[in-house]
Coordinates of C-alpha atoms in Angstrom, one line a residue:
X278 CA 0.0 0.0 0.0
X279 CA 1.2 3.5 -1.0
X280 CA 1.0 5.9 1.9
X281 CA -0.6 9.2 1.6
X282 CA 2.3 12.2 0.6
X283 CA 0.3 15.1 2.3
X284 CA -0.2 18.4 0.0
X285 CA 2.3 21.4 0.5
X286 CA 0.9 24.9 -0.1
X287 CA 3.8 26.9 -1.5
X288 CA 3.8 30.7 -2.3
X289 CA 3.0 31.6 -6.1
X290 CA 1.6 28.3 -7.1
X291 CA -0.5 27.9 -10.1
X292 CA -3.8 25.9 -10.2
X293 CA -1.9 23.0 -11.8
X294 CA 0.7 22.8 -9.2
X295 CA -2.2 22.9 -6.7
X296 CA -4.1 20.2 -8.3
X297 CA -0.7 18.0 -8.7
X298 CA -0.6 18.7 -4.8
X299 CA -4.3 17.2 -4.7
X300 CA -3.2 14.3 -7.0
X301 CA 0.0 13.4 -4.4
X302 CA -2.3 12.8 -1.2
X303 CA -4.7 11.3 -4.0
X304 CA -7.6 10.6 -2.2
X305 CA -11.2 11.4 -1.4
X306 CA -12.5 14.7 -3.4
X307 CA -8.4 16.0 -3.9
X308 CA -7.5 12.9 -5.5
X309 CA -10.7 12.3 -7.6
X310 CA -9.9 16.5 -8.8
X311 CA -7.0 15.8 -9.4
X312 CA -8.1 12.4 -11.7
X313 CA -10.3 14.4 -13.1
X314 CA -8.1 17.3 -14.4
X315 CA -5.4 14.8 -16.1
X316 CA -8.7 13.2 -17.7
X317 CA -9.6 16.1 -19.2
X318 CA -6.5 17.4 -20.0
X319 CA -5.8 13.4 -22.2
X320 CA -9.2 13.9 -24.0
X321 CA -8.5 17.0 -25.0
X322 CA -5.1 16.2 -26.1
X323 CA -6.4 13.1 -28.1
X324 CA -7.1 13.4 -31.6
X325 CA -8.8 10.6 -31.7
X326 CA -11.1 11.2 -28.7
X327 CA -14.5 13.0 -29.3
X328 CA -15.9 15.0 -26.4
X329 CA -19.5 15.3 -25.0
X330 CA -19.8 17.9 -23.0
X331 CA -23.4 18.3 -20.9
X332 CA -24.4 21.2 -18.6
X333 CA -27.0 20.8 -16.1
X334 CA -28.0 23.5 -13.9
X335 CA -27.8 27.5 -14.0
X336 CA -24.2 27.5 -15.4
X337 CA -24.4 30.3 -17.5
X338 CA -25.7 32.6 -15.3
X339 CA -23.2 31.0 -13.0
X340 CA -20.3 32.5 -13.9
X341 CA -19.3 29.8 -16.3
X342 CA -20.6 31.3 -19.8
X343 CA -16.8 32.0 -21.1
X344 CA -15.2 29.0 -19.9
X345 CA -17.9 27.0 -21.9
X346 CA -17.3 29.4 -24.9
X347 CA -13.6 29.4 -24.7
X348 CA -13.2 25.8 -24.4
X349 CA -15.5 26.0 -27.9
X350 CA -13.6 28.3 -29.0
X351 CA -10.1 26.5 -28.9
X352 CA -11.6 22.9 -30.4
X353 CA -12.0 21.2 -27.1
X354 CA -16.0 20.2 -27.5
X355 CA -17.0 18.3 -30.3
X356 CA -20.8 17.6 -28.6
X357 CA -22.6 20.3 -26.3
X358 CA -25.8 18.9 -24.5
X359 CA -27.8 21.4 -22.7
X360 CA -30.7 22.5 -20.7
X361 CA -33.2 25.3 -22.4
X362 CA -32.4 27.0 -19.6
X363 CA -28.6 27.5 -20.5
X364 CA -29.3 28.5 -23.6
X365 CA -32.2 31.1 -22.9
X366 CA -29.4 32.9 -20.1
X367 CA -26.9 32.8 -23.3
X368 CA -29.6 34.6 -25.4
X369 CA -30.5 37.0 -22.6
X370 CA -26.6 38.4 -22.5
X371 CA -26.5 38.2 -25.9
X372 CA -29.7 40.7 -25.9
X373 CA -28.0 43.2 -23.4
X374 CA -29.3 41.8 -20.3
X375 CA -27.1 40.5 -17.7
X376 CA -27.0 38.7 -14.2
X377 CA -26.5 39.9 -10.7
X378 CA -24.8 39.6 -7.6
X379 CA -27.3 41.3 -5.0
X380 CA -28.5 41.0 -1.1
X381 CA -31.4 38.6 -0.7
X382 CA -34.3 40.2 0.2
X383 CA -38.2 38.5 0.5
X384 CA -38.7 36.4 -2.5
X385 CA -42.8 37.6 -3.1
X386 CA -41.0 41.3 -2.9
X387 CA -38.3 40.6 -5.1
X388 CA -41.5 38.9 -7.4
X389 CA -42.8 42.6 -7.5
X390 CA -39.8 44.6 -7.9
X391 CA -39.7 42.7 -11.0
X392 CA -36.3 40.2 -10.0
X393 CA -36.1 36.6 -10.4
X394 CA -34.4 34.8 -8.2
X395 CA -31.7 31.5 -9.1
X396 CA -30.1 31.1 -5.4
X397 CA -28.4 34.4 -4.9
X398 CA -28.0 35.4 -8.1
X399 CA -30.6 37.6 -10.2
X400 CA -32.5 38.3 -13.5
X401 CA -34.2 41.4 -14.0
X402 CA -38.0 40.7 -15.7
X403 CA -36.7 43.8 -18.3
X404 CA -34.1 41.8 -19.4
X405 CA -36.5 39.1 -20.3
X406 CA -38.8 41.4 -21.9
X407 CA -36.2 42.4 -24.4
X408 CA -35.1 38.4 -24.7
X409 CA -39.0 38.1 -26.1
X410 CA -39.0 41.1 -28.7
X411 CA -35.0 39.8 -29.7
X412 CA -36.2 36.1 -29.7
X413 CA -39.5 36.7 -31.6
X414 CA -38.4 38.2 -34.7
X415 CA -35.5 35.5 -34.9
X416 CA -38.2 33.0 -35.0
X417 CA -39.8 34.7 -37.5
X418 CA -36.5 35.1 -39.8
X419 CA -36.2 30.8 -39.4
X420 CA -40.1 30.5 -39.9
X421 CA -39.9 32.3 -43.3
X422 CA -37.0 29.5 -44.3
X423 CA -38.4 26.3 -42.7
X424 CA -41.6 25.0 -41.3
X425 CA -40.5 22.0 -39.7
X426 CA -36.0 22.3 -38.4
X427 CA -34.4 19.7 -35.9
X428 CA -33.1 21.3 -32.2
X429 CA -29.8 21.2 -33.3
X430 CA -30.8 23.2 -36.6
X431 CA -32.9 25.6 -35.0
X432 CA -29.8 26.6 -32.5
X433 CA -27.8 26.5 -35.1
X434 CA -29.9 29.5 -37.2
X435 CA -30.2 31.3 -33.8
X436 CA -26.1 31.4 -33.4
X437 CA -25.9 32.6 -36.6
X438 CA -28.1 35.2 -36.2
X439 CA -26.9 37.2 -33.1
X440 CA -24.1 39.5 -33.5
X441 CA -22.5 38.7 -29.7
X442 CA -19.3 37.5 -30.0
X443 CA -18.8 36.3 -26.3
X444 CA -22.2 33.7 -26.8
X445 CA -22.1 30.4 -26.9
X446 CA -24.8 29.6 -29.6
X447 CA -22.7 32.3 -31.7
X448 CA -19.4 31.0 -31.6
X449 CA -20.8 26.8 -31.7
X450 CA -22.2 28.4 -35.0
X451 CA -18.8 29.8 -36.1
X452 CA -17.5 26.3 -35.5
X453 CA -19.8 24.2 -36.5
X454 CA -20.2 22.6 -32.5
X455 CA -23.8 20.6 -33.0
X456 CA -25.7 21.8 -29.9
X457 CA -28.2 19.8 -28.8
X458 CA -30.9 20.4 -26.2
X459 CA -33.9 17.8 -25.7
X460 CA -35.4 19.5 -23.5
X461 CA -35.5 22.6 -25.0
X462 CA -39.3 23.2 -24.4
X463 CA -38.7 23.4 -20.5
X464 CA -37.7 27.0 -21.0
X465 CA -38.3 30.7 -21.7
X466 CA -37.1 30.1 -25.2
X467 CA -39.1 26.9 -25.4
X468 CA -42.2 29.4 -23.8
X469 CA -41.7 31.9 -26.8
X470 CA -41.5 29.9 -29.3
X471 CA -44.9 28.1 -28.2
X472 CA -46.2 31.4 -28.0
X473 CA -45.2 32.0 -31.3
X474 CA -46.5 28.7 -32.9
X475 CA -50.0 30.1 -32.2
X476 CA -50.1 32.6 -34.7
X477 CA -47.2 31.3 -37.0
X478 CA -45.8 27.9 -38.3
X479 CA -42.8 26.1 -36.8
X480 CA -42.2 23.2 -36.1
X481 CA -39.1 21.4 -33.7
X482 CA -38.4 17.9 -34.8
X483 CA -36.5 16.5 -32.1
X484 CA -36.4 13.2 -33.8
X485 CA -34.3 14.8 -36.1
X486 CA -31.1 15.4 -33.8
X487 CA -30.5 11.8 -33.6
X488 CA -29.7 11.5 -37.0
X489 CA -26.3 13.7 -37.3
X490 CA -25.7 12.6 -33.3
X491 CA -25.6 8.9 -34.4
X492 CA -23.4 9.8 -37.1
X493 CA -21.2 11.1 -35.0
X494 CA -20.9 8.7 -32.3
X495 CA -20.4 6.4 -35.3
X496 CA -17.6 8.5 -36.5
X497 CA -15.7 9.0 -33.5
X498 CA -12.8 6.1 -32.7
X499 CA -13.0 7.4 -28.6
X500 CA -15.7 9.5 -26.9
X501 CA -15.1 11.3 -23.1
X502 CA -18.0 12.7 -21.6
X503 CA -18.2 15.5 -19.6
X504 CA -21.6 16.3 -17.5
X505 CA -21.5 18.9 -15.4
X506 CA -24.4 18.1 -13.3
X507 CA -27.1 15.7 -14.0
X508 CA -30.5 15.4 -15.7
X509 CA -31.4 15.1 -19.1
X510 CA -28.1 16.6 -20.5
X511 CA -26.6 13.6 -18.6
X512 CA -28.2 11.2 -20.2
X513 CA -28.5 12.0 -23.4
X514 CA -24.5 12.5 -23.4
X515 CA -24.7 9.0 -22.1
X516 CA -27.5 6.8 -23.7
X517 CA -26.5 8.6 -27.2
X518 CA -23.1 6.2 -26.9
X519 CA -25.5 3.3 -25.7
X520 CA -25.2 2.8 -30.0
X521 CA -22.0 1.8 -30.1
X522 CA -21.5 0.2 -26.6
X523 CA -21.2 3.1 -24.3
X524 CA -18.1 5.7 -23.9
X525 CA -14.4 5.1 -23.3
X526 CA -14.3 7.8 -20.6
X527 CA -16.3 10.2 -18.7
X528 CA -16.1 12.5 -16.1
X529 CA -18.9 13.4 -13.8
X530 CA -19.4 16.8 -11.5
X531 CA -22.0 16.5 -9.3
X532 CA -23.7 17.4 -5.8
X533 CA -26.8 14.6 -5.7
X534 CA -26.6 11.7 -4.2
X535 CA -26.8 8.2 -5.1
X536 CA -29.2 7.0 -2.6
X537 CA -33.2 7.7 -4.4
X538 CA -31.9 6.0 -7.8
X539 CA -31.9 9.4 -9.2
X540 CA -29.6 9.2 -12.8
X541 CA -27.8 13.2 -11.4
X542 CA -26.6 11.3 -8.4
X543 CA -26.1 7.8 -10.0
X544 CA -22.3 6.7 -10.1
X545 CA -20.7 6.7 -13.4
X546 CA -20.0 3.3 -12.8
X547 CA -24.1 2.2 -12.6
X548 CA -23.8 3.2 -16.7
X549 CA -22.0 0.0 -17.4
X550 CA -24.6 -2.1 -16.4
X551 CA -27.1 0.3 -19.2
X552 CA -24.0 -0.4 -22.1
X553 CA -23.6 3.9 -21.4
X554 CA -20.2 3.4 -20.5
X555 CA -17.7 0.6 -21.6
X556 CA -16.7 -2.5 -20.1
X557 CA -12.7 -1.1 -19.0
X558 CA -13.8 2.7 -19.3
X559 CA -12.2 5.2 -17.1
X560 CA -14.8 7.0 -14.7
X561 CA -13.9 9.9 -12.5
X562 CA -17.0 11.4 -10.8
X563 CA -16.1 14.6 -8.7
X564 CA -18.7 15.7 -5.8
X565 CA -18.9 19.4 -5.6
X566 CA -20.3 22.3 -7.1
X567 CA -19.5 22.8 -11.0
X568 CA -19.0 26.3 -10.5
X569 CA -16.1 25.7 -8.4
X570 CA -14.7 22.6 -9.8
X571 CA -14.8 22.7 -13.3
X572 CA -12.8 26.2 -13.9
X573 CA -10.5 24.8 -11.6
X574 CA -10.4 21.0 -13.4
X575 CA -10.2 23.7 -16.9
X576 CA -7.6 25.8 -15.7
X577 CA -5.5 22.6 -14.8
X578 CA -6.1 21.2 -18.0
X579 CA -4.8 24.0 -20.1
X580 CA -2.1 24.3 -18.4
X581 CA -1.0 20.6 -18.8
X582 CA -1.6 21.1 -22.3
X583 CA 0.7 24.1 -22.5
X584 CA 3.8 22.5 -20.6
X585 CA 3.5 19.2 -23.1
X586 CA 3.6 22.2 -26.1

């Protein structure tokens, strides 16, 4: 048995050197970061290995927006999965609206003052408005080309479309990132577009992802996933490989627990049984919250990268 080497905190580390720290004791949620980082950092670095990343949760109004569109950016996704949500919080910045930091006050008062509330961040109801108008004749520019567009089509016309530079939709569009969001209809975009499909004719044909998403799980030699948090995004990032046997890696963030059978707290692991995840496959699940891990788990990637340059 090795022993555990206990970390040392030195002045002017980096995040790498602080994660290889991590890696040295190499146990409980240090050593699983740590596992995690050098994961990443061998996917990325991997021709041969397609990457699925998946976001759960309010990660663009999180904080995360331009971690998710840098990593885009630089050819480290090949598959983004998301919830409606993200991408409505994308659109609203795109639009001029922002989030905020603020002091939590009664939530029935904040309801008045015209303030949502996403634990202690904050949306303003104006910024939403605006999202609607934006939104709304965007829908009507797609609905004057097609009646009936797959998910992954429809976000693809809406990236191409806005003029913000720093989105996420915008710059998947720029490099051709397939972003696909099943659940799409469980949001304010999903609500304005229903809205709009009573007076106008557009159709989502969700069916239709799974054509070019097959393809590509076909057409990758290696896939790592990457789901940051758990729901839907998880599993489609996962049951989408369930085609060719399940994928060669994946790493999971998450805060639920395994306990109620619930698939955001199930254990990578659990996926083999399902053909998700490979027979030999290697499985780091990280508990924490993605807004603290995953820059870190980034920032530690990158900087492998760098040093192997």
């Amino acid at each position: 048995m090795l022993k555990i080497q206990h970390m040392n905190i030195a002045n002017k580390m980096s995040v790498l050197d602080l994660i290889e720290e991590m890696g040295k004791s190499g146990v409980l949620g240090a050593g699983k970061l740590s596992k995690a980082t050098h994961l990443l950092a061998d996917s990325i670095k991997d021709s041969e290995t397609a990457i699925f990343l998946s976001m759960a949760g309010p990660l663009v109004p999180g904080g995360l927006r331009k971690v998710i569109a840098d990593l885009i950016k630089d050819g480290h996704v090949d598959v983004l999965i998301t919830s409606g949500a993200n991408i409505t919080h994308d659109l609203v910045e795109s639009f001029g609206g922002r989030h905020y930091k603020g002091i939590h006050a009664d939530d029935e008062e904040l309801c008045s003052q015209g303030m949502g509330r996403i634990g202690d961040l904050y949306t303003k109801s104006e910024d939403f408005e605006v999202f609607e108008t934006q939104i709304t004749e965007i829908l009507s520019k797609i609905a004057e080309k097609k009646k009936i567009i797959s998910i992954r089509d429809f976000l693809f016309e809406i990236g191409n479309m806005i003029e913000d530079v720093n989105s996420i939709l915008k710059i998947a569009a720029e490099k051709d990132v397939p972003i696909y969001a099943p659940g799409i209809i469980d949001s304010m975009l999903g609500l304005q577009l229903w809205m709009f499909t009573q007076d106008n004719e557009l159709h989502l044909d969700a069916v239709g992802d799974m054509h070019e998403l097959s393809d590509i799980v076909f057409g990758s030699k290696k896939v790592t996933a990457v789901m940051l948090g758990g729901g839907l995004p998880k599993h489609y990032a996962l049951a989408s490989n369930l085609l060719k046997g399940g994928v060669d890696a994946g790493i999971q963030v998450t805060m639920d627990r395994s306990e109620t059978g619930s698939l955001s707290g199930a254990p990578l692991e659990e996926a083999k049984s399902w053909a998700k995840a490979k027979a030999g496959s290697n499985l780091v699940t990280v508990i924490g919250d993605v807004t603290i891990i995953f820059p870190m788990m980034v920032a530690g990637a990158r900087e492998i990268i760098n040093k192997e340059k």
